[in-house]
Amino acid sequence: MIKTDHQILKIALPAIVTNITIPLLGLVDSAIVGHMGAAAYIGAVAVGSMIFNLVYWVFAFLRMGTSGMTAQAWGRRDMMEVVSLLLRSAVVSMGVAFLLLLLQWPLCELMLGLIGPTPDVRPLAATYFYIVVWGAPASLGLFTLTGWFIGMQNTRLPMFISMFQNVVNILTSLALVYGLGMKVEGVAMGTVIAQYSGLLLGIILLLRYYRRLWTGRSFSLTSHLLPLTTFLKVNRDIFLRTLFLVAVNLYFTSAGARQGAVVLAVNTLLMQLYLLFSYFMDGFAYAGEALGGRYWGAKNSREFYAVVRRLMGWGVAVTVLFTALYVFGGLPFLHVLTNEPMVVEASRDYVGWAWLVPVAGMLAFVWDGIFIGITQTQGMLQSSFVAAVVFFACVFVLMPIGGNHGLWIAMLLYLLMRGLVQTVIFYKRVVNIGKTR
């Protein structure tokens, strides 16, 4: 492997470990409530977790916007800007967290109204929400720290934080539920304690490894926070782009649900194959954010294009690997997830579409990382808009003809279109910009 490959793997591998451990927070909660003696507890935590996953996904721009701009400042060796970006992102994160706390009641009512849990689940889900929402400052603060660490070419620290959070979540939730006899309240409090523990560890690691950035420098808070225009513009583009992604994913789920419980279950299980692929590809996307932004900021075109080429090479390798795994192991994997005969039988008709997910989605994952790194967020927004239009057009035309097959074709075309549009934008816009730098 060449030097660029080593740089990519140094960032990608810890990020992949982090991505794999993140779902464990939800799995731990589900395992605990699964032994409380009532299905309503499981449903409450599932609904509550879904709400926060959706809300925090919408505000993921706090991580992505921070990582790309920090990587570029690091590449320019502009340490003053590196510190300023951390402060700007932290201010925006805390502002968003304050709004979530302020608007928690209407937000809870809106989300529960959209999801529509059963009467026995709704009050328990609301209890979970009103406790976990107080973890918003910690969760959004960690978005800032994680994005900043990635921009500083360091994905090991987010990995340590994620693993530490899982351990704290397991221990505190078990202690509160089985030691103090709490129910959903104990699970929710365990989640919040884990979130603040992760933030505290993040701050400790920040001071431990990056204190020198503040040493001997004279800083003015006004000078740090004044240039917010570019920062907010980048985050605005990512925010709007995320709304398109959320709209497509929500419609995909609801369209499956309208076809019956079996089809909904099949689609949910098949989407686990998509998520598994995304955990790995996101690791290489993080490498694109860090290294792409670094070399773009340093105006080092040779290294920048080397990163792009090698990331595409790794993307192809991961795509071939996962396609083979899904073709030969997809159905056995679904059997592990469920033993419901009707779901297993129905999945045979649709599993072939899941085999194509890596091929359809690879370009979008790699380009997302590169575009975030070079803050070409307008291109991300444009590609997501075009892809969303294609998705809904295909759903309108194909679902009446092919049912759930039409829905899956629309989803695959959506993923493919995102990558293809970004490819055109890269060669028509980014390459031209690079020639003038």
Coordinates of C-alpha atoms in Angstrom, one line a residue:
M1 CA 0.0 0.0 0.0
I2 CA 1.2 3.5 -0.7
K3 CA 1.4 6.4 1.8
T4 CA -2.1 7.7 0.9
D5 CA -3.6 4.3 1.7
H6 CA -2.0 4.3 5.1
Q7 CA -3.4 7.8 5.8
I8 CA -6.9 6.7 4.7
L9 CA -6.9 3.5 6.8
K10 CA -5.5 5.4 9.9
I11 CA -8.7 7.5 9.8
A12 CA -11.2 5.1 8.3
L13 CA -10.6 2.1 10.6
P14 CA -11.3 3.8 14.0
A15 CA -14.3 5.6 12.4
I16 CA -15.7 2.2 11.3
V17 CA -15.3 0.9 14.8
T18 CA -17.1 4.0 16.1
N19 CA -19.9 3.5 13.6
I20 CA -20.4 -0.1 14.6
T21 CA -20.5 0.7 18.3
I22 CA -23.0 3.6 18.0
P23 CA -26.1 1.3 17.5
L24 CA -25.1 -0.6 20.7
L25 CA -26.5 2.3 22.7
G26 CA -30.0 1.6 21.3
L27 CA -29.5 -2.2 21.5
V28 CA -28.6 -2.1 25.2
D29 CA -31.7 -0.1 26.0
S30 CA -33.9 -2.5 23.9
A31 CA -32.3 -5.6 25.7
I32 CA -33.0 -4.1 29.1
V33 CA -36.7 -3.1 28.5
G34 CA -37.2 -6.4 26.7
H35 CA -37.1 -8.1 30.1
M36 CA -39.5 -5.8 31.9
G37 CA -42.5 -7.9 31.3
A38 CA -44.5 -5.8 28.9
A39 CA -44.3 -5.1 25.2
A40 CA -45.3 -1.4 25.8
Y41 CA -41.9 -0.8 27.4
I42 CA -40.1 -2.0 24.2
G43 CA -42.4 0.1 22.1
A44 CA -41.8 3.2 24.2
V45 CA -38.0 3.0 24.0
A46 CA -38.2 2.2 20.2
V47 CA -40.4 5.2 19.6
G48 CA -38.3 7.5 21.8
S49 CA -35.1 6.3 20.2
M50 CA -36.6 6.9 16.7
I51 CA -37.5 10.5 17.6
F52 CA -34.0 11.3 18.8
N53 CA -32.3 9.5 15.9
L54 CA -34.4 11.6 13.5
V55 CA -33.9 14.9 15.4
Y56 CA -30.1 14.4 15.8
W57 CA -29.8 13.3 12.2
V58 CA -31.3 16.6 11.1
F59 CA -28.7 18.5 13.1
A60 CA -25.8 16.3 12.0
F61 CA -24.6 19.4 10.0
L62 CA -22.9 20.5 13.3
R63 CA -20.4 17.6 12.9
M64 CA -20.0 17.7 9.1
G65 CA -19.7 21.4 8.7
T66 CA -17.1 21.5 11.5
S67 CA -15.0 18.7 10.2
G68 CA -14.5 20.0 6.6
M69 CA -13.7 23.6 7.6
T70 CA -11.4 22.5 10.4
A71 CA -9.5 20.1 8.0
Q72 CA -8.9 23.0 5.6
A73 CA -7.7 25.3 8.3
W74 CA -5.4 22.6 9.6
G75 CA -4.1 22.1 6.0
R76 CA -3.3 25.8 5.8
R77 CA -1.7 25.6 9.3
D78 CA -4.0 28.4 10.4
M79 CA -4.2 27.5 14.1
M80 CA -6.1 30.6 15.0
E81 CA -8.9 29.6 12.7
V82 CA -8.7 26.0 13.9
V83 CA -9.6 27.2 17.5
S84 CA -12.1 29.7 16.2
L85 CA -14.0 27.0 14.3
L86 CA -14.3 24.9 17.5
L87 CA -15.7 27.8 19.4
R88 CA -18.1 28.8 16.6
S89 CA -19.4 25.3 16.3
A90 CA -19.8 25.0 20.1
V91 CA -21.9 28.2 20.2
V92 CA -24.2 27.0 17.4
S93 CA -24.5 23.6 19.0
M94 CA -25.5 25.0 22.4
G95 CA -27.9 27.4 20.7
V96 CA -29.7 24.5 18.9
A97 CA -29.7 22.5 22.2
F98 CA -31.3 25.4 24.0
L99 CA -34.0 25.6 21.4
L100 CA -34.7 21.9 21.7
L101 CA -35.1 22.2 25.5
L102 CA -37.2 25.3 25.1
L103 CA -39.5 23.7 22.5
Q104 CA -39.5 20.2 24.0
W105 CA -43.3 20.0 24.6
P106 CA -44.4 20.9 21.0
L107 CA -41.6 18.8 19.6
C108 CA -42.7 15.8 21.6
E109 CA -46.4 16.2 20.7
L110 CA -45.5 16.7 17.0
M111 CA -43.3 13.6 16.8
L112 CA -45.7 11.4 18.7
G113 CA -48.5 12.6 16.5
L114 CA -46.5 11.7 13.3
I115 CA -45.4 8.3 14.6
G116 CA -48.8 7.5 16.2
P117 CA -47.9 5.0 18.9
T118 CA -50.7 3.0 20.6
P119 CA -52.4 4.4 23.7
D120 CA -50.4 2.1 26.0
V121 CA -47.1 3.1 24.5
R122 CA -47.6 6.9 24.1
P123 CA -47.3 8.0 27.7
L124 CA -44.2 5.8 28.3
A125 CA -42.6 7.1 25.1
A126 CA -43.4 10.7 26.3
T127 CA -41.7 9.9 29.7
Y128 CA -38.6 8.6 27.8
F129 CA -38.6 11.7 25.6
Y130 CA -38.9 14.3 28.4
I131 CA -35.9 12.7 30.2
V132 CA -33.6 12.1 27.2
V133 CA -34.2 15.5 25.8
W134 CA -32.0 17.0 28.6
G135 CA -29.1 15.2 27.0
A136 CA -29.4 17.4 23.9
P137 CA -26.5 19.8 25.0
A138 CA -24.2 16.8 25.5
S139 CA -25.2 15.1 22.2
L140 CA -24.9 18.2 20.1
G141 CA -21.7 19.2 22.0
L142 CA -20.3 15.8 21.0
F143 CA -21.2 16.5 17.4
T144 CA -19.0 19.6 17.6
L145 CA -16.1 17.7 19.2
T146 CA -16.3 14.7 16.9
G147 CA -16.4 16.9 13.8
W148 CA -13.4 19.0 15.1
F149 CA -11.4 15.8 15.9
I150 CA -12.0 14.4 12.4
G151 CA -10.9 17.7 10.9
M152 CA -7.8 17.4 13.0
Q153 CA -7.2 14.0 11.3
N154 CA -8.0 12.1 14.5
T155 CA -10.7 9.5 14.6
R156 CA -9.2 7.6 17.4
L157 CA -10.6 10.0 20.1
P158 CA -14.2 9.7 18.8
M159 CA -13.8 5.9 18.9
F160 CA -12.6 6.0 22.6
I161 CA -15.5 8.3 23.5
S162 CA -18.1 6.1 21.8
M163 CA -16.8 3.0 23.5
F164 CA -16.7 4.7 26.9
Q165 CA -20.3 5.9 26.4
N166 CA -21.5 2.4 25.7
V167 CA -19.8 1.1 28.9
V168 CA -21.3 3.9 31.0
N169 CA -24.8 3.3 29.4
I170 CA -24.7 -0.4 30.2
L171 CA -23.6 0.0 33.8
T172 CA -25.9 2.9 34.7
S173 CA -29.0 1.6 33.0
L174 CA -28.5 -1.8 34.7
A175 CA -28.0 -0.1 38.0
L176 CA -31.0 2.1 37.7
V177 CA -33.4 -0.5 36.4
Y178 CA -32.3 -3.6 38.4
G179 CA -30.7 -1.9 41.3
L180 CA -33.2 0.9 42.0
G181 CA -36.2 -0.8 40.4
M182 CA -36.9 1.9 37.8
K183 CA -38.6 1.2 34.4
V184 CA -38.4 3.4 31.3
E185 CA -37.2 6.3 33.5
G186 CA -34.0 4.3 34.4
V187 CA -33.2 3.5 30.8
A188 CA -33.7 7.1 29.8
M189 CA -31.5 8.4 32.7
G190 CA -28.8 5.9 31.8
T191 CA -28.8 7.3 28.3
V192 CA -28.5 10.9 29.5
I193 CA -25.7 10.0 32.0
A194 CA -23.8 8.2 29.2
Q195 CA -24.2 11.3 26.9
Y196 CA -22.8 13.7 29.5
S197 CA -20.0 11.2 30.4
G198 CA -19.0 11.1 26.8
L199 CA -19.0 14.9 26.5
L200 CA -16.9 15.1 29.7
L201 CA -14.4 12.6 28.3
G202 CA -14.3 14.5 25.0
I203 CA -13.4 17.8 26.8
I204 CA -10.7 16.0 28.9
L205 CA -9.2 14.5 25.7
L206 CA -9.4 17.9 24.0
L207 CA -7.4 19.5 26.8
R208 CA -5.0 16.6 27.0
Y209 CA -4.0 16.5 23.3
Y210 CA -4.8 20.0 22.0
R211 CA -4.1 22.4 24.9
R212 CA -1.0 23.7 23.1
L213 CA -3.3 25.3 20.5
W214 CA -4.4 27.8 23.2
T215 CA -1.0 28.2 24.8
G216 CA 0.8 31.5 24.2
R217 CA -2.0 32.9 22.0
S218 CA -4.1 36.0 22.6
F219 CA -7.7 35.4 21.7
S220 CA -10.7 37.7 21.4
L221 CA -14.1 36.1 21.7
T222 CA -15.5 38.6 19.2
S223 CA -12.8 37.7 16.6
H224 CA -13.7 34.0 17.0
L225 CA -17.4 34.4 16.6
L226 CA -17.6 37.3 14.1
P227 CA -17.0 35.3 10.9
L228 CA -20.1 33.1 11.3
T229 CA -21.5 33.8 7.8
T230 CA -19.5 31.2 6.0
F231 CA -19.9 28.7 8.8
L232 CA -23.7 29.1 8.9
K233 CA -23.9 28.9 5.1
V234 CA -22.1 25.6 5.0
N235 CA -24.3 24.3 7.8
R236 CA -27.4 25.6 6.0
D237 CA -26.6 23.6 2.9
I238 CA -25.9 20.4 4.8
F239 CA -29.1 21.0 6.9
L240 CA -31.3 21.3 3.8
R241 CA -29.6 18.4 2.2
T242 CA -30.3 16.3 5.3
L243 CA -34.0 17.2 5.1
F244 CA -34.1 15.7 1.6
L245 CA -32.5 12.5 2.9
V246 CA -34.9 12.4 5.8
A247 CA -37.9 12.9 3.5
V248 CA -36.8 10.0 1.2
N249 CA -36.2 7.6 4.1
L250 CA -39.4 8.5 5.9
Y251 CA -41.4 8.0 2.7
F252 CA -39.7 4.7 2.0
T253 CA -40.7 3.5 5.4
S254 CA -44.3 4.8 5.2
A255 CA -44.7 3.4 1.7
G256 CA -43.6 0.0 2.9
A257 CA -46.0 0.2 5.9
R258 CA -49.0 0.9 3.6
Q259 CA -48.3 -2.4 1.9
G260 CA -48.9 -4.3 5.1
A261 CA -47.0 -5.5 8.2
V262 CA -45.1 -8.2 6.3
V263 CA -43.7 -5.9 3.7
L264 CA -42.8 -3.3 6.3
A265 CA -40.9 -6.0 8.3
V266 CA -39.1 -7.2 5.1
N267 CA -38.1 -3.7 4.2
T268 CA -36.9 -3.0 7.7
L269 CA -34.7 -6.1 7.8
L270 CA -33.3 -5.4 4.3
M271 CA -32.4 -1.9 5.3
Q272 CA -30.2 -3.4 8.0
L273 CA -28.0 -4.6 5.1
Y274 CA -27.9 -1.0 3.8
L275 CA -26.9 0.3 7.3
L276 CA -24.2 -2.3 7.7
F277 CA -22.6 -1.2 4.4
S278 CA -23.0 2.4 5.4
Y279 CA -21.1 1.8 8.7
F280 CA -18.0 0.8 6.6
M281 CA -18.4 3.3 3.8
D282 CA -18.8 6.2 6.3
G283 CA -15.4 5.4 7.7
F284 CA -13.9 6.1 4.3
A285 CA -16.1 9.1 3.9
Y286 CA -14.6 10.5 7.2
A287 CA -11.2 9.9 5.6
G288 CA -12.3 12.0 2.7
E289 CA -13.5 14.8 5.0
A290 CA -10.2 14.8 6.9
L291 CA -7.6 14.2 4.2
G292 CA -9.5 15.9 1.4
G293 CA -10.1 19.0 3.4
R294 CA -6.5 19.0 4.7
Y295 CA -4.9 18.9 1.2
W296 CA -7.5 21.2 -0.3
G297 CA -6.8 23.8 2.4
A298 CA -3.1 23.4 1.8
K299 CA -3.6 23.9 -1.9
N300 CA -1.8 20.6 -2.5
S301 CA -3.5 19.4 -5.7
R302 CA -1.3 16.4 -6.2
E303 CA -2.1 14.9 -2.7
F304 CA -5.7 15.9 -2.9
Y305 CA -6.4 14.0 -6.2
A306 CA -4.3 11.1 -4.9
V307 CA -6.8 10.9 -1.9
V308 CA -9.8 11.0 -4.3
R309 CA -8.4 8.2 -6.5
R310 CA -7.4 6.0 -3.6
L311 CA -10.8 6.5 -1.8
M312 CA -12.6 5.5 -5.0
G313 CA -10.3 2.4 -5.1
W314 CA -11.2 1.5 -1.5
G315 CA -14.9 2.2 -2.3
V316 CA -14.8 -0.3 -5.2
A317 CA -13.1 -2.9 -3.0
V318 CA -15.6 -2.5 -0.2
T319 CA -18.5 -2.6 -2.7
V320 CA -17.2 -5.9 -4.2
L321 CA -16.8 -7.4 -0.8
F322 CA -20.2 -6.5 0.5
T323 CA -22.0 -7.4 -2.7
A324 CA -20.4 -10.9 -2.5
L325 CA -21.4 -11.1 1.2
Y326 CA -25.0 -10.2 0.5
V327 CA -25.4 -12.5 -2.5
F328 CA -24.1 -15.5 -0.6
G329 CA -25.0 -14.6 3.0
G330 CA -27.9 -12.2 2.7
L331 CA -30.7 -14.7 3.3
P332 CA -28.9 -16.5 6.2
F333 CA -28.4 -13.1 7.8
L334 CA -32.1 -12.3 7.5
H335 CA -32.8 -15.7 9.2
V336 CA -30.7 -14.6 12.1
L337 CA -32.7 -11.4 12.5
T338 CA -36.1 -13.1 12.4
N339 CA -37.7 -16.5 12.5
E340 CA -41.1 -15.3 11.5
P341 CA -42.0 -17.7 8.6
M342 CA -44.1 -15.2 6.6
V343 CA -41.4 -12.5 6.8
V344 CA -38.6 -15.0 5.9
E345 CA -40.6 -16.3 2.9
A346 CA -41.5 -12.8 1.7
S347 CA -37.9 -11.6 2.0
R348 CA -36.8 -14.1 -0.7
D349 CA -38.7 -12.0 -3.3
Y350 CA -36.9 -8.7 -2.4
V351 CA -33.5 -9.6 -1.1
G352 CA -32.0 -9.2 -4.7
W353 CA -32.6 -5.5 -4.5
A354 CA -30.5 -5.3 -1.3
W355 CA -27.6 -7.0 -3.2
L356 CA -27.5 -3.9 -5.4
V357 CA -27.3 -1.4 -2.5
P358 CA -23.4 -1.3 -2.4
V359 CA -23.2 -0.7 -6.2
A360 CA -25.8 2.0 -6.1
G361 CA -24.6 3.8 -3.0
M362 CA -20.8 3.7 -3.2
L363 CA -20.2 6.9 -5.1
A364 CA -22.6 8.9 -2.9
F365 CA -20.7 7.9 0.3
V366 CA -17.3 8.7 -1.1
W367 CA -18.3 12.0 -2.7
D368 CA -20.1 13.0 0.5
G369 CA -16.9 12.7 2.4
I370 CA -14.9 14.6 -0.2
F371 CA -17.5 17.4 -0.6
I372 CA -17.7 17.9 3.1
G373 CA -13.9 18.1 3.3
I374 CA -13.7 20.8 0.7
T375 CA -17.0 22.5 1.9
Q376 CA -18.6 22.0 -1.5
T377 CA -21.9 21.7 0.4
Q378 CA -23.9 23.4 -2.3
G379 CA -23.1 20.5 -4.6
M380 CA -24.3 18.0 -1.9
L381 CA -27.5 19.9 -1.6
Q382 CA -28.1 20.0 -5.4
S383 CA -27.3 16.3 -5.8
S384 CA -29.7 15.4 -3.0
F385 CA -32.5 17.6 -4.4
V386 CA -32.1 16.0 -7.9
A387 CA -32.0 12.5 -6.4
A388 CA -35.0 13.1 -4.3
V389 CA -37.0 14.3 -7.3
V390 CA -36.0 11.2 -9.2
F391 CA -37.0 9.0 -6.2
F392 CA -40.5 10.5 -5.8
A393 CA -41.0 10.5 -9.6
C394 CA -40.1 6.8 -9.8
V395 CA -42.3 5.9 -6.8
F396 CA -45.2 7.6 -8.5
V397 CA -44.6 5.7 -11.8
L398 CA -43.3 2.4 -10.6
M399 CA -45.2 1.5 -7.4
P400 CA -48.6 1.2 -9.1
I401 CA -46.9 -1.2 -11.5
G402 CA -44.5 -3.2 -9.3
G403 CA -45.6 -2.5 -5.7
N404 CA -42.7 -3.0 -3.3
H405 CA -40.3 -3.9 -6.2
G406 CA -41.0 -0.4 -7.6
L407 CA -40.3 1.1 -4.2
W408 CA -36.9 -0.6 -4.1
I409 CA -36.0 0.4 -7.6
A410 CA -36.8 4.0 -6.7
M411 CA -34.5 3.8 -3.6
L412 CA -31.6 2.3 -5.7
L413 CA -32.0 5.0 -8.4
Y414 CA -32.0 7.6 -5.7
L415 CA -28.7 6.4 -4.2
L416 CA -27.2 6.0 -7.7
M417 CA -28.4 9.5 -8.8
R418 CA -26.8 11.2 -5.8
G419 CA -23.4 9.7 -6.7
L420 CA -23.7 10.4 -10.4
V421 CA -24.7 14.1 -9.9
Q422 CA -21.9 14.6 -7.5
T423 CA -19.5 13.1 -10.0
V424 CA -20.6 15.6 -12.7
I425 CA -20.3 18.5 -10.2
F426 CA -16.8 17.4 -9.1
Y427 CA -15.4 17.3 -12.6
K428 CA -17.3 20.4 -13.9
R429 CA -17.0 22.6 -10.8
V430 CA -14.4 21.4 -8.3
V431 CA -11.7 20.5 -10.8
N432 CA -12.1 24.0 -12.4
I433 CA -11.8 25.6 -9.0
G434 CA -8.7 23.6 -8.2
K435 CA -7.0 24.9 -11.4
T436 CA -7.4 28.5 -10.3
R437 CA -6.1 28.0 -6.7

